[in-house]
CSV table of C-alpha atoms in Angstrom, one decimal:
chain,number,residue,atom,x,y,z
A,29,GLN,CA,-21.5,1.8,53.8
A,30,TYR,CA,-24.8,0.5,55.2
A,31,SER,CA,-23.2,-1.3,58.1
A,32,PHE,CA,-23.7,1.7,60.5
A,33,GLN,CA,-27.4,2.0,59.7
A,34,ASP,CA,-29.9,1.2,62.4
A,35,LYS,CA,-29.3,-2.5,63.3
A,36,GLY,CA,-26.4,-2.7,60.9
A,37,TRP,CA,-23.6,-5.1,61.6
A,38,GLY,CA,-21.0,-2.4,62.1
A,39,ALA,CA,-23.1,-0.5,64.6
A,40,SER,CA,-23.7,-3.8,66.4
A,41,LEU,CA,-20.0,-4.5,66.7
A,42,ALA,CA,-19.4,-0.9,67.8
A,43,GLU,CA,-21.9,-1.3,70.6
A,44,ARG,CA,-20.2,-4.5,71.8
A,45,LEU,CA,-16.8,-2.8,71.8
A,46,VAL,CA,-17.8,0.5,73.4
A,47,ARG,CA,-15.1,1.8,75.7
A,48,LYS,CA,-12.7,-0.8,74.4
A,49,CYS,CA,-12.0,0.3,70.8
A,50,ASP,CA,-13.5,2.3,67.9
A,51,VAL,CA,-15.1,0.6,65.0
A,52,VAL,CA,-14.2,2.7,61.9
A,53,ASN,CA,-16.5,2.4,58.9
A,54,ARG,CA,-14.9,2.8,55.5
A,55,GLY,CA,-17.5,1.2,53.3
A,56,PHE,CA,-18.4,2.6,49.8
A,57,SER,CA,-21.7,1.6,48.2
A,58,GLY,CA,-21.3,0.1,44.8
A,59,TYR,CA,-17.5,-0.2,44.8
A,60,ASN,CA,-15.6,-3.3,43.7
A,61,THR,CA,-12.1,-4.6,44.5
A,62,ARG,CA,-10.6,-2.8,41.5
A,63,TRP,CA,-11.6,0.5,42.9
A,64,ALA,CA,-11.0,-0.5,46.6
A,65,LYS,CA,-7.4,-1.5,45.8
A,66,VAL,CA,-6.7,2.0,44.5
A,67,ILE,CA,-8.2,3.9,47.5
A,68,LEU,CA,-7.0,1.6,50.3
A,69,PRO,CA,-3.8,3.5,51.0
A,70,ARG,CA,-5.9,6.6,51.5
A,71,LEU,CA,-8.0,4.8,54.1
A,72,ILE,CA,-5.3,3.1,56.0
A,73,SER,CA,-1.9,4.8,55.6
A,74,LYS,CA,1.6,4.1,56.9
A,75,SER,CA,1.0,6.8,59.5
A,76,THR,CA,-1.9,4.8,61.0
A,77,SER,CA,-0.7,3.2,64.1
A,78,ALA,CA,-0.7,-0.6,63.3
A,79,GLU,CA,-0.2,-1.4,67.0
A,80,SER,CA,-3.6,0.0,67.8
A,81,THR,CA,-5.4,-1.8,65.0
A,82,VAL,CA,-7.1,-4.9,66.3
A,83,ALA,CA,-8.7,-6.1,63.1
A,84,VAL,CA,-9.5,-5.1,59.5
A,85,THR,CA,-12.4,-6.6,57.6
A,86,ILE,CA,-12.4,-6.8,53.8
A,87,PHE,CA,-15.9,-7.3,52.4
A,88,PHE,CA,-16.2,-7.4,48.6
A,89,GLY,CA,-17.6,-9.6,45.9
A,90,ALA,CA,-21.3,-8.7,45.5
A,91,ASN,CA,-20.4,-6.0,42.9
A,92,ASP,CA,-17.4,-7.7,41.4
A,93,SER,CA,-19.6,-10.7,40.6
A,94,ALA,CA,-22.1,-8.6,38.6
A,95,LEU,CA,-22.7,-10.1,35.1
A,96,LYS,CA,-20.3,-8.6,32.6
A,97,ASP,CA,-22.7,-8.2,29.6
A,98,VAL,CA,-25.4,-6.6,31.8
A,99,ASN,CA,-23.4,-4.7,34.3
A,100,PRO,CA,-19.8,-4.1,32.9
A,101,LYS,CA,-19.2,-1.0,35.1
A,102,GLN,CA,-19.1,-3.0,38.4
A,103,HIS,CA,-18.0,-6.4,37.0
A,104,VAL,CA,-14.5,-7.6,37.8
A,105,PRO,CA,-13.3,-10.9,36.3
A,106,LEU,CA,-13.0,-13.7,38.9
A,107,GLU,CA,-9.2,-14.1,38.6
A,108,GLU,CA,-8.7,-10.3,39.0
A,109,TYR,CA,-11.0,-10.3,42.0
A,110,ALA,CA,-8.8,-12.9,43.8
A,111,ALA,CA,-5.7,-11.0,42.8
A,112,ASN,CA,-7.1,-7.7,44.1
A,113,LEU,CA,-7.9,-9.3,47.5
A,114,LYS,CA,-4.4,-10.6,47.7
A,115,SER,CA,-3.0,-7.2,46.7
A,116,MET,CA,-5.1,-5.5,49.5
A,117,ILE,CA,-3.8,-8.1,52.1
A,118,GLN,CA,-0.2,-7.5,50.9
A,119,TYR,CA,-0.7,-3.7,51.3
A,120,LEU,CA,-2.0,-4.1,54.8
A,121,LYS,CA,1.0,-6.3,55.7
A,122,SER,CA,3.3,-3.6,54.2
A,123,VAL,CA,1.9,-1.1,56.8
A,124,ASP,CA,2.4,-3.7,59.6
A,125,ILE,CA,-1.1,-5.1,59.9
A,126,THR,CA,-0.4,-8.8,60.0
A,127,GLU,CA,-2.5,-11.5,58.3
A,128,ASP,CA,-3.8,-12.7,61.7
A,129,ARG,CA,-5.6,-9.4,62.1
A,130,ILE,CA,-7.3,-9.5,58.6
A,131,ILE,CA,-10.8,-11.0,58.2
A,132,LEU,CA,-12.1,-11.5,54.7
A,133,ILE,CA,-15.9,-11.7,54.2
A,134,THR,CA,-17.4,-13.4,51.2
A,135,PRO,CA,-20.4,-11.8,49.4
A,136,PRO,CA,-23.8,-13.1,50.8
A,137,PRO,CA,-25.9,-15.3,48.6
A,138,LEU,CA,-28.2,-13.6,46.0
A,139,GLN,CA,-32.0,-14.0,46.1
A,140,GLU,CA,-32.5,-13.7,42.4
A,141,SER,CA,-36.3,-13.2,42.2
A,142,ALA,CA,-36.2,-10.4,44.7
A,143,TRP,CA,-33.2,-8.7,43.1
A,144,GLU,CA,-34.8,-9.1,39.7
A,145,LYS,CA,-37.8,-7.0,40.8
A,146,GLU,CA,-35.4,-4.3,41.9
A,147,CYS,CA,-33.6,-4.3,38.6
A,148,LEU,CA,-36.9,-4.3,36.5
A,149,ALA,CA,-38.1,-1.4,38.6
A,150,LYS,CA,-35.1,0.6,37.3
A,151,GLY,CA,-35.6,-0.6,33.7
A,152,ASP,CA,-32.7,-3.1,33.9
A,153,LYS,CA,-32.4,-6.8,33.4
A,154,LEU,CA,-31.3,-9.1,36.3
A,155,ASN,CA,-27.6,-8.3,36.5
A,156,ARG,CA,-26.3,-10.9,39.0
A,157,CYS,CA,-26.9,-14.6,39.7
A,158,ASN,CA,-26.3,-16.6,42.8
A,159,SER,CA,-24.2,-19.3,41.2
A,160,THR,CA,-21.8,-16.7,39.9
A,161,THR,CA,-21.7,-15.0,43.3
A,162,GLY,CA,-20.8,-18.4,44.8
A,163,GLN,CA,-17.8,-18.7,42.5
A,164,TYR,CA,-16.5,-15.3,43.9
A,165,ALA,CA,-17.2,-16.5,47.5
A,166,ASN,CA,-15.2,-19.7,46.8
A,167,ALA,CA,-12.3,-17.5,45.5
A,168,CYS,CA,-12.5,-15.3,48.6
A,169,VAL,CA,-12.2,-18.4,50.8
A,170,GLN,CA,-9.3,-19.7,48.8
A,171,VAL,CA,-7.4,-16.3,49.1
A,172,ALA,CA,-7.9,-16.5,52.9
A,173,ARG,CA,-6.4,-20.0,52.9
A,174,ASP,CA,-3.5,-18.9,50.7
A,175,CYS,CA,-2.7,-15.8,52.7
A,176,GLY,CA,-3.4,-17.1,56.2
A,177,THR,CA,-6.2,-14.7,57.1
A,178,ASP,CA,-9.5,-15.4,58.8
A,179,VAL,CA,-12.6,-15.6,56.6
A,180,VAL,CA,-16.4,-15.5,57.1
A,181,ASP,CA,-18.0,-17.5,54.3
A,182,LEU,CA,-21.3,-15.7,54.4
A,183,TRP,CA,-22.4,-17.2,51.1
A,184,THR,CA,-22.2,-20.7,52.4
A,185,LEU,CA,-23.3,-20.0,56.0
A,186,MET,CA,-26.5,-18.2,55.1
A,187,GLN,CA,-27.6,-21.0,52.8
A,188,LYS,CA,-26.9,-23.8,55.3
A,189,ASN,CA,-30.1,-25.8,55.7
A,190,GLN,CA,-32.4,-22.8,55.5
A,191,ASP,CA,-34.2,-20.3,53.4
A,192,PHE,CA,-31.8,-17.3,53.3
A,193,SER,CA,-34.2,-14.7,51.8
A,194,SER,CA,-35.0,-13.2,55.2
A,195,TYR,CA,-31.3,-12.2,55.5
A,196,LEU,CA,-31.6,-9.9,52.5
A,197,ALA,CA,-33.6,-6.7,52.3
A,198,ASP,CA,-33.9,-6.6,48.5
A,199,GLY,CA,-32.3,-9.9,47.4
A,200,LEU,CA,-28.8,-8.3,47.5
A,201,HIS,CA,-28.3,-6.1,50.5
A,202,LEU,CA,-28.4,-7.3,54.1
A,203,SER,CA,-31.6,-7.0,56.1
A,204,ALA,CA,-31.5,-6.3,59.8
A,205,LYS,CA,-31.6,-10.1,60.4
A,206,GLY,CA,-28.8,-10.6,57.9
A,207,SER,CA,-26.7,-7.9,59.6
A,208,ASN,CA,-27.3,-9.5,62.9
A,209,PHE,CA,-26.2,-12.8,61.4
A,210,LEU,CA,-23.0,-11.3,60.0
A,211,ALA,CA,-22.2,-9.5,63.3
A,212,ALA,CA,-22.5,-12.9,65.2
A,213,GLN,CA,-20.2,-14.6,62.7
A,214,LEU,CA,-17.7,-11.8,62.9
A,215,TRP,CA,-17.8,-11.8,66.7
A,216,SER,CA,-16.6,-15.4,66.8
A,217,CYS,CA,-13.5,-14.2,64.9
A,218,LEU,CA,-13.1,-11.1,66.9
A,219,GLU,CA,-13.8,-12.3,70.4
A,220,LYS,CA,-10.3,-13.7,71.1
A,221,LYS,CA,-8.7,-10.7,69.5
A,222,VAL,CA,-10.5,-8.2,71.8
A,223,SER,CA,-10.9,-10.3,75.0
A,224,THR,CA,-7.8,-8.8,76.6
A,225,LEU,CA,-8.6,-5.2,75.7
A,226,PRO,CA,-9.0,-3.1,78.9
A,227,SER,CA,-11.9,-0.7,79.3
A,228,LEU,CA,-10.9,2.9,78.5
A,229,LEU,CA,-11.0,4.9,81.7
A,230,PRO,CA,-12.6,3.7,85.0
A,231,TYR,CA,-16.2,2.9,85.6
A,232,TRP,CA,-17.9,5.9,87.1
A,233,ARG,CA,-18.5,4.3,90.5
A,234,ASP,CA,-14.8,3.8,90.7
A,235,VAL,CA,-13.9,7.4,90.2
A,236,ASP,CA,-12.8,9.2,93.4
A,237,HIS,CA,-15.2,12.1,93.4
A,238,THR,CA,-13.2,14.1,95.9
A,239,ASN,CA,-10.1,13.9,93.7
A,240,PRO,CA,-11.2,12.8,90.2
A,241,GLU,CA,-7.7,13.6,88.7
A,242,VAL,CA,-6.2,10.7,90.6
A,243,SER,CA,-8.6,8.3,89.0
A,244,LEU,CA,-8.9,9.8,85.6
A,245,LEU,CA,-5.3,10.8,84.9
A,246,GLN,CA,-3.3,7.9,86.4
A,247,ASP,CA,-2.8,6.2,83.0
A,248,ALA,CA,-2.6,9.4,80.9
A,249,PRO,CA,0.6,9.8,78.8
A,250,GLN,CA,3.2,12.1,80.4
């Protein structure tokens, strides 16, 4: 949901792909895979033209991995989380979006001390921990291997030889720097998929101003 905020990773990708394809945001703050699996057919239906879909990202785990005794509403057991991801991949394949166009994204790491402050400010206890989030990230990577999709292992990549706290705005959600990091990782997956896409409509300098219809309607469907 937050990916299209200022400096969000969705907005960053949309900017890179302007005049080539649309980046459609279907994020829902606080949702887990149990709920996402139910609504996915409403978001991407059989009537959606699979031919025009370059890629679909599935980014869940931060809410599923919430601790059951403290946050039972969002928590989804690890095995069910993996099964739900597989179910969503199977659904996408059933509407002709093949596995080579699906990119799974693991949850980012959790900066516990920062997130605990957020929880305490709301009168709650710390409701997540990084080691548990890591188990869900590993499960996500395994699902990608099993199903033949691409995966961005954000949990591992953000912790590689560095302090990852600057990637998170509040210990859980991505900061501008974290969004930029994710956009860069996703771009390495997307670049080949979009490299052959033509620009929509000619560059303005190439339009014949004396007879614009010739330039602008030459590829229009009859």
